[in-house]
Amino acid sequence: MTKKIGFIDYFLDEWHAEKYPEWIESASGGAMKVTCAYGKIDSPTGRSNAQWCADKGIQLRSSIEEVIEESDYLIVLSPDHPEFHEELSQLPLRSGKPTYVDKTFAPDRQTAIALFETAREHGTPLYSSSALRFAAEYMETERIGIETICSVGPGRYENYSIHQIEPIVSLMGSDVKRVMYIGTANSPALLIEFGNGRKATVNHFGWECPFTLTLNYESGQAKIVKPESNYFGSFISQMLQFFESGEPIVEPAETVAIITIIEYGLKAAETPYQWVELPS
């Protein structure tokens, strides 16, 4: 029997909602399918929720409760509006049904902790991640002995830093101590210090700049890693495994560390070249 997945979004006419249904159905061989969806508002610039659903062959529902009732698994989207994740996730995280919350998980550390706490209290399996975490090149990279990482990539810090910080934390761990803003208005950049003095830099350039990591190990060996594999395909496969097993793919501590870095990186931008300590 096909397992039903419900979408819960700020508005449905956005890139992730557009792509995920086909990818999910294909990756699962039809065993899982997005069947219903809810959008808080209609897209300000695109199709209405009703039109989007009609075009995708997905049933539009008028409430989050209806989506939860009709679904086996839940995906909270709103990828570019994480400030709505807390509101959109309240009922899903009380449902007990495996729930994936899209990137960026939360707008701040406090919200991230609260979401995980709600899920824990109600026995709801929960996780969130950037798809970049699951690039084969990153997953196959040796983690032991990494001393420094220099990361570059495109996009604005506010909604694209997740794609650099997520892989960094997956490689270096969640023991983050402090951050320092070292960028400019056009090229935001962040220095991150981990335990034992290990450091990483996040650098944002134009859209012509592909995601790349340069790693240096304690041994002095260097390695350049470019995510050229089908990381979205791997990401979807990991999501489906999570739905089936109910076992989160990413440790909550890592997700909280990632959100903390993003939040305090924005604060650090107000006082460039000064360390900002992170809460433990």
PDB file of N, CA and C in Angstrom, residues 136-209:
ATOM      1  N   ALA A 136      27.836  12.831  -1.947  1.00  0.00           N
ATOM      2  CA  ALA A 136      28.708  11.669  -1.760  1.00  0.00           C
ATOM      3  C   ALA A 136      30.130  12.088  -1.437  1.00  0.00           C
ATOM      4  N   GLU A 137      30.576  13.166  -2.068  1.00  0.00           N
ATOM      5  CA  GLU A 137      31.951  13.622  -1.850  1.00  0.00           C
ATOM      6  C   GLU A 137      32.178  14.043  -0.401  1.00  0.00           C
ATOM      7  N   TYR A 138      31.175  14.661   0.216  1.00  0.00           N
ATOM      8  CA  TYR A 138      31.291  15.059   1.617  1.00  0.00           C
ATOM      9  C   TYR A 138      31.190  13.848   2.539  1.00  0.00           C
ATOM     10  N   MET A 139      30.249  12.971   2.255  1.00  0.00           N
ATOM     11  CA  MET A 139      30.013  11.819   3.126  1.00  0.00           C
ATOM     12  C   MET A 139      31.212  10.867   3.142  1.00  0.00           C
ATOM     13  N   GLU A 140      31.964  10.838   2.043  1.00  0.00           N
ATOM     14  CA  GLU A 140      33.119   9.937   1.942  1.00  0.00           C
ATOM     15  C   GLU A 140      34.405  10.571   2.454  1.00  0.00           C
ATOM     16  N   THR A 141      34.350  11.844   2.847  1.00  0.00           N
ATOM     17  CA  THR A 141      35.545  12.547   3.304  1.00  0.00           C
ATOM     18  C   THR A 141      35.948  12.104   4.710  1.00  0.00           C
ATOM     19  N   GLU A 142      37.223  11.864   4.908  1.00  0.00           N
ATOM     20  CA  GLU A 142      37.746  11.484   6.219  1.00  0.00           C
ATOM     21  C   GLU A 142      37.544  12.623   7.212  1.00  0.00           C
ATOM     22  N   ARG A 143      36.926  12.310   8.353  1.00  0.00           N
ATOM     23  CA  ARG A 143      36.630  13.327   9.356  1.00  0.00           C
ATOM     24  C   ARG A 143      37.725  13.455  10.417  1.00  0.00           C
ATOM     25  N   ILE A 144      38.417  12.374  10.679  1.00  0.00           N
ATOM     26  CA  ILE A 144      39.418  12.373  11.749  1.00  0.00           C
ATOM     27  C   ILE A 144      40.616  13.234  11.360  1.00  0.00           C
ATOM     28  N   GLY A 145      40.969  14.161  12.251  1.00  0.00           N
ATOM     29  CA  GLY A 145      42.177  14.943  12.040  1.00  0.00           C
ATOM     30  C   GLY A 145      41.999  16.219  11.236  1.00  0.00           C
ATOM     31  N   ILE A 146      40.741  16.603  10.934  1.00  0.00           N
ATOM     32  CA  ILE A 146      40.536  17.860  10.213  1.00  0.00           C
ATOM     33  C   ILE A 146      40.898  19.020  11.142  1.00  0.00           C
ATOM     34  N   GLU A 147      41.783  19.895  10.667  1.00  0.00           N
ATOM     35  CA  GLU A 147      42.222  21.046  11.457  1.00  0.00           C
ATOM     36  C   GLU A 147      41.548  22.334  11.003  1.00  0.00           C
ATOM     37  N   THR A 148      41.442  22.513   9.697  1.00  0.00           N
ATOM     38  CA  THR A 148      40.805  23.710   9.143  1.00  0.00           C
ATOM     39  C   THR A 148      40.003  23.352   7.903  1.00  0.00           C
ATOM     40  N   ILE A 149      38.946  24.138   7.685  1.00  0.00           N
ATOM     41  CA  ILE A 149      38.154  24.028   6.453  1.00  0.00           C
ATOM     42  C   ILE A 149      37.923  25.430   5.912  1.00  0.00           C
ATOM     43  N   CYS A 150      38.128  25.591   4.622  1.00  0.00           N
ATOM     44  CA  CYS A 150      37.743  26.821   3.926  1.00  0.00           C
ATOM     45  C   CYS A 150      36.623  26.465   2.960  1.00  0.00           C
ATOM     46  N   SER A 151      35.447  27.053   3.192  1.00  0.00           N
ATOM     47  CA  SER A 151      34.271  26.767   2.374  1.00  0.00           C
ATOM     48  C   SER A 151      33.903  27.988   1.550  1.00  0.00           C
ATOM     49  N   VAL A 152      33.574  27.768   0.278  1.00  0.00           N
ATOM     50  CA  VAL A 152      33.069  28.841  -0.569  1.00  0.00           C
ATOM     51  C   VAL A 152      31.779  28.377  -1.235  1.00  0.00           C
ATOM     52  N   GLY A 153      30.947  29.352  -1.596  1.00  0.00           N
ATOM     53  CA  GLY A 153      29.692  29.031  -2.265  1.00  0.00           C
ATOM     54  C   GLY A 153      28.932  30.290  -2.624  1.00  0.00           C
ATOM     55  N   PRO A 154      27.814  30.129  -3.301  1.00  0.00           N
ATOM     56  CA  PRO A 154      27.024  31.264  -3.766  1.00  0.00           C
ATOM     57  C   PRO A 154      25.940  31.665  -2.773  1.00  0.00           C
ATOM     58  N   GLY A 155      25.188  32.706  -3.128  1.00  0.00           N
ATOM     59  CA  GLY A 155      23.965  33.054  -2.407  1.00  0.00           C
ATOM     60  C   GLY A 155      24.161  33.994  -1.240  1.00  0.00           C
ATOM     61  N   ARG A 156      23.035  34.438  -0.689  1.00  0.00           N
ATOM     62  CA  ARG A 156      23.046  35.330   0.468  1.00  0.00           C
ATOM     63  C   ARG A 156      23.280  34.527   1.745  1.00  0.00           C
ATOM     64  N   TYR A 157      23.892  35.179   2.714  1.00  0.00           N
ATOM     65  CA  TYR A 157      24.158  34.512   3.984  1.00  0.00           C
ATOM     66  C   TYR A 157      22.862  34.046   4.640  1.00  0.00           C
ATOM     67  N   GLU A 158      21.834  34.891   4.618  1.00  0.00           N
ATOM     68  CA  GLU A 158      20.611  34.635   5.378  1.00  0.00           C
ATOM     69  C   GLU A 158      19.985  33.287   5.036  1.00  0.00           C
ATOM     70  N   ASN A 159      19.944  32.923   3.762  1.00  0.00           N
ATOM     71  CA  ASN A 159      19.262  31.670   3.420  1.00  0.00           C
ATOM     72  C   ASN A 159      20.148  30.650   2.718  1.00  0.00           C
ATOM     73  N   TYR A 160      21.418  31.005   2.452  1.00  0.00           N
ATOM     74  CA  TYR A 160      22.298  30.044   1.779  1.00  0.00           C
ATOM     75  C   TYR A 160      23.485  29.609   2.623  1.00  0.00           C
ATOM     76  N   SER A 161      23.732  30.274   3.754  1.00  0.00           N
ATOM     77  CA  SER A 161      24.851  29.851   4.590  1.00  0.00           C
ATOM     78  C   SER A 161      24.648  28.433   5.119  1.00  0.00           C
ATOM     79  N   ILE A 162      23.402  28.002   5.253  1.00  0.00           N
ATOM     80  CA  ILE A 162      23.095  26.646   5.699  1.00  0.00           C
ATOM     81  C   ILE A 162      23.809  25.602   4.848  1.00  0.00           C
ATOM     82  N   HIS A 163      23.945  25.887   3.535  1.00  0.00           N
ATOM     83  CA  HIS A 163      24.529  24.903   2.623  1.00  0.00           C
ATOM     84  C   HIS A 163      26.047  24.789   2.772  1.00  0.00           C
ATOM     85  N   GLN A 164      26.670  25.776   3.420  1.00  0.00           N
ATOM     86  CA  GLN A 164      28.092  25.665   3.741  1.00  0.00           C
ATOM     87  C   GLN A 164      28.293  25.196   5.176  1.00  0.00           C
ATOM     88  N   ILE A 165      27.483  25.726   6.091  1.00  0.00           N
ATOM     89  CA  ILE A 165      27.669  25.416   7.505  1.00  0.00           C
ATOM     90  C   ILE A 165      27.265  23.976   7.823  1.00  0.00           C
ATOM     91  N   GLU A 166      26.214  23.472   7.186  1.00  0.00           N
ATOM     92  CA  GLU A 166      25.774  22.090   7.426  1.00  0.00           C
ATOM     93  C   GLU A 166      26.892  21.088   7.128  1.00  0.00           C
ATOM     94  N   PRO A 167      27.533  21.137   5.945  1.00  0.00           N
ATOM     95  CA  PRO A 167      28.638  20.201   5.702  1.00  0.00           C
ATOM     96  C   PRO A 167      29.805  20.388   6.668  1.00  0.00           C
ATOM     97  N   ILE A 168      30.104  21.645   7.026  1.00  0.00           N
ATOM     98  CA  ILE A 168      31.209  21.895   7.959  1.00  0.00           C
ATOM     99  C   ILE A 168      30.938  21.215   9.300  1.00  0.00           C
ATOM    100  N   VAL A 169      29.746  21.397   9.845  1.00  0.00           N
ATOM    101  CA  VAL A 169      29.407  20.791  11.135  1.00  0.00           C
ATOM    102  C   VAL A 169      29.352  19.262  11.021  1.00  0.00           C
ATOM    103  N   SER A 170      28.887  18.756   9.882  1.00  0.00           N
ATOM    104  CA  SER A 170      28.845  17.298   9.706  1.00  0.00           C
ATOM    105  C   SER A 170      30.255  16.716   9.719  1.00  0.00           C
ATOM    106  N   LEU A 171      31.236  17.498   9.287  1.00  0.00           N
ATOM    107  CA  LEU A 171      32.620  17.036   9.245  1.00  0.00           C
ATOM    108  C   LEU A 171      33.383  17.320  10.538  1.00  0.00           C
ATOM    109  N   MET A 172      33.081  18.448  11.207  1.00  0.00           N
ATOM    110  CA  MET A 172      33.873  18.877  12.357  1.00  0.00           C
ATOM    111  C   MET A 172      33.159  18.704  13.691  1.00  0.00           C
ATOM    112  N   GLY A 173      31.848  18.432  13.664  1.00  0.00           N
ATOM    113  CA  GLY A 173      31.116  18.196  14.893  1.00  0.00           C
ATOM    114  C   GLY A 173      30.415  19.432  15.413  1.00  0.00           C
ATOM    115  N   SER A 174      29.734  19.261  16.543  1.00  0.00           N
ATOM    116  CA  SER A 174      28.875  20.320  17.083  1.00  0.00           C
ATOM    117  C   SER A 174      29.530  21.116  18.211  1.00  0.00           C
ATOM    118  N   ASP A 175      30.815  20.865  18.473  1.00  0.00           N
ATOM    119  CA  ASP A 175      31.520  21.565  19.553  1.00  0.00           C
ATOM    120  C   ASP A 175      31.995  22.935  19.047  1.00  0.00           C
ATOM    121  N   VAL A 176      31.060  23.857  18.910  1.00  0.00           N
ATOM    122  CA  VAL A 176      31.349  25.180  18.354  1.00  0.00           C
ATOM    123  C   VAL A 176      31.514  26.185  19.496  1.00  0.00           C
ATOM    124  N   LYS A 177      32.554  27.001  19.423  1.00  0.00           N
ATOM    125  CA  LYS A 177      32.881  27.913  20.520  1.00  0.00           C
ATOM    126  C   LYS A 177      32.523  29.367  20.241  1.00  0.00           C
ATOM    127  N   ARG A 178      32.913  29.890  19.079  1.00  0.00           N
ATOM    128  CA  ARG A 178      32.694  31.303  18.799  1.00  0.00           C
ATOM    129  C   ARG A 178      32.787  31.569  17.306  1.00  0.00           C
ATOM    130  N   VAL A 179      32.302  32.749  16.899  1.00  0.00           N
ATOM    131  CA  VAL A 179      32.320  33.133  15.491  1.00  0.00           C
ATOM    132  C   VAL A 179      32.804  34.573  15.363  1.00  0.00           C
ATOM    133  N   MET A 180      33.329  34.893  14.170  1.00  0.00           N
ATOM    134  CA  MET A 180      33.778  36.244  13.877  1.00  0.00           C
ATOM    135  C   MET A 180      33.414  36.576  12.428  1.00  0.00           C
ATOM    136  N   TYR A 181      32.789  37.731  12.235  1.00  0.00           N
ATOM    137  CA  TYR A 181      32.435  38.161  10.881  1.00  0.00           C
ATOM    138  C   TYR A 181      33.656  38.809  10.237  1.00  0.00           C
ATOM    139  N   ILE A 182      34.040  38.333   9.035  1.00  0.00           N
ATOM    140  CA  ILE A 182      35.233  38.831   8.357  1.00  0.00           C
ATOM    141  C   ILE A 182      34.949  39.203   6.902  1.00  0.00           C
ATOM    142  N   GLY A 183      33.673  39.403   6.567  1.00  0.00           N
ATOM    143  CA  GLY A 183      33.303  39.650   5.186  1.00  0.00           C
ATOM    144  C   GLY A 183      32.972  41.093   4.878  1.00  0.00           C
ATOM    145  N   THR A 184      32.394  41.299   3.696  1.00  0.00           N
ATOM    146  CA  THR A 184      31.932  42.607   3.250  1.00  0.00           C
ATOM    147  C   THR A 184      30.449  42.510   2.931  1.00  0.00           C
ATOM    148  N   ALA A 185      29.857  43.632   2.550  1.00  0.00           N
ATOM    149  CA  ALA A 185      28.431  43.636   2.213  1.00  0.00           C
ATOM    150  C   ALA A 185      28.152  42.728   1.019  1.00  0.00           C
ATOM    151  N   ASN A 186      29.042  42.729   0.029  1.00  0.00           N
ATOM    152  CA  ASN A 186      28.843  41.929  -1.181  1.00  0.00           C
ATOM    153  C   ASN A 186      29.348  40.500  -1.036  1.00  0.00           C
ATOM    154  N   SER A 187      30.272  40.283  -0.124  1.00  0.00           N
ATOM    155  CA  SER A 187      30.862  38.951   0.067  1.00  0.00           C
ATOM    156  C   SER A 187      30.896  38.609   1.554  1.00  0.00           C
ATOM    157  N   PRO A 188      29.756  38.230   2.122  1.00  0.00           N
ATOM    158  CA  PRO A 188      29.728  37.868   3.540  1.00  0.00           C
ATOM    159  C   PRO A 188      30.688  36.702   3.823  1.00  0.00           C
ATOM    160  N   ALA A 189      31.335  36.758   4.976  1.00  0.00           N
ATOM    161  CA  ALA A 189      32.253  35.686   5.355  1.00  0.00           C
ATOM    162  C   ALA A 189      32.274  35.556   6.870  1.00  0.00           C
ATOM    163  N   LEU A 190      32.450  34.329   7.328  1.00  0.00           N
ATOM    164  CA  LEU A 190      32.391  34.037   8.756  1.00  0.00           C
ATOM    165  C   LEU A 190      33.529  33.094   9.122  1.00  0.00           C
ATOM    166  N   LEU A 191      34.195  33.406  10.219  1.00  0.00           N
ATOM    167  CA  LEU A 191      35.199  32.520  10.805  1.00  0.00           C
ATOM    168  C   LEU A 191      34.558  31.814  11.993  1.00  0.00           C
ATOM    169  N   ILE A 192      34.662  30.491  12.027  1.00  0.00           N
ATOM    170  CA  ILE A 192      34.050  29.682  13.073  1.00  0.00           C
ATOM    171  C   ILE A 192      35.147  28.937  13.819  1.00  0.00           C
ATOM    172  N   GLU A 193      35.133  29.010  15.145  1.00  0.00           N
ATOM    173  CA  GLU A 193      36.111  28.255  15.937  1.00  0.00           C
ATOM    174  C   GLU A 193      35.422  27.116  16.665  1.00  0.00           C
ATOM    175  N   PHE A 194      35.973  25.916  16.474  1.00  0.00           N
ATOM    176  CA  PHE A 194      35.487  24.713  17.142  1.00  0.00           C
ATOM    177  C   PHE A 194      36.407  24.389  18.320  1.00  0.00           C
ATOM    178  N   GLY A 195      36.035  23.355  19.062  1.00  0.00           N
ATOM    179  CA  GLY A 195      36.878  22.905  20.157  1.00  0.00           C
ATOM    180  C   GLY A 195      38.271  22.539  19.683  1.00  0.00           C
ATOM    181  N   ASN A 196      39.256  22.639  20.578  1.00  0.00           N
ATOM    182  CA  ASN A 196      40.664  22.337  20.277  1.00  0.00           C
ATOM    183  C   ASN A 196      41.258  23.272  19.233  1.00  0.00           C
ATOM    184  N   GLY A 197      40.640  24.464  19.079  1.00  0.00           N
ATOM    185  CA  GLY A 197      41.208  25.466  18.190  1.00  0.00           C
ATOM    186  C   GLY A 197      41.003  25.219  16.714  1.00  0.00           C
ATOM    187  N   ARG A 198      40.227  24.197  16.367  1.00  0.00           N
ATOM    188  CA  ARG A 198      39.946  23.942  14.949  1.00  0.00           C
ATOM    189  C   ARG A 198      39.089  25.076  14.385  1.00  0.00           C
ATOM    190  N   LYS A 199      39.319  25.416  13.121  1.00  0.00           N
ATOM    191  CA  LYS A 199      38.622  26.567  12.545  1.00  0.00           C
ATOM    192  C   LYS A 199      38.098  26.264  11.151  1.00  0.00           C
ATOM    193  N   ALA A 200      37.032  26.992  10.812  1.00  0.00           N
ATOM    194  CA  ALA A 200      36.460  26.906   9.464  1.00  0.00           C
ATOM    195  C   ALA A 200      36.027  28.296   9.035  1.00  0.00           C
ATOM    196  N   THR A 201      36.106  28.555   7.748  1.00  0.00           N
ATOM    197  CA  THR A 201      35.605  29.819   7.203  1.00  0.00           C
ATOM    198  C   THR A 201      34.508  29.535   6.186  1.00  0.00           C
ATOM    199  N   VAL A 202      33.508  30.398   6.213  1.00  0.00           N
ATOM    200  CA  VAL A 202      32.385  30.353   5.269  1.00  0.00           C
ATOM    201  C   VAL A 202      32.477  31.618   4.418  1.00  0.00           C
ATOM    202  N   ASN A 203      32.496  31.456   3.108  1.00  0.00           N
ATOM    203  CA  ASN A 203      32.669  32.595   2.196  1.00  0.00           C
ATOM    204  C   ASN A 203      31.592  32.578   1.121  1.00  0.00           C
ATOM    205  N   HIS A 204      30.839  33.690   1.017  1.00  0.00           N
ATOM    206  CA  HIS A 204      29.790  33.811   0.007  1.00  0.00           C
ATOM    207  C   HIS A 204      30.254  34.712  -1.138  1.00  0.00           C
ATOM    208  N   PHE A 205      30.162  34.172  -2.355  1.00  0.00           N
ATOM    209  CA  PHE A 205      30.491  34.953  -3.538  1.00  0.00           C
ATOM    210  C   PHE A 205      29.290  34.949  -4.481  1.00  0.00           C
ATOM    211  N   GLY A 206      29.484  35.319  -5.720  1.00  0.00           N
ATOM    212  CA  GLY A 206      28.377  35.393  -6.667  1.00  0.00           C
ATOM    213  C   GLY A 206      27.862  34.024  -7.066  1.00  0.00           C
ATOM    214  N   TRP A 207      26.794  34.011  -7.850  1.00  0.00           N
ATOM    215  CA  TRP A 207      26.160  32.755  -8.244  1.00  0.00           C
ATOM    216  C   TRP A 207      27.036  31.910  -9.144  1.00  0.00           C
ATOM    217  N   GLU A 208      28.108  32.505  -9.677  1.00  0.00           N
ATOM    218  CA  GLU A 208      29.036  31.744 -10.519  1.00  0.00           C
ATOM    219  C   GLU A 208      30.001  30.895  -9.690  1.00  0.00           C
ATOM    220  N   CYS A 209      29.947  31.053  -8.362  1.00  0.00           N
ATOM    221  CA  CYS A 209      30.883  30.349  -7.464  1.00  0.00           C
ATOM    222  C   CYS A 209      30.262  29.049  -6.967  1.00  0.00           C
TER     223      CYS A 209
END
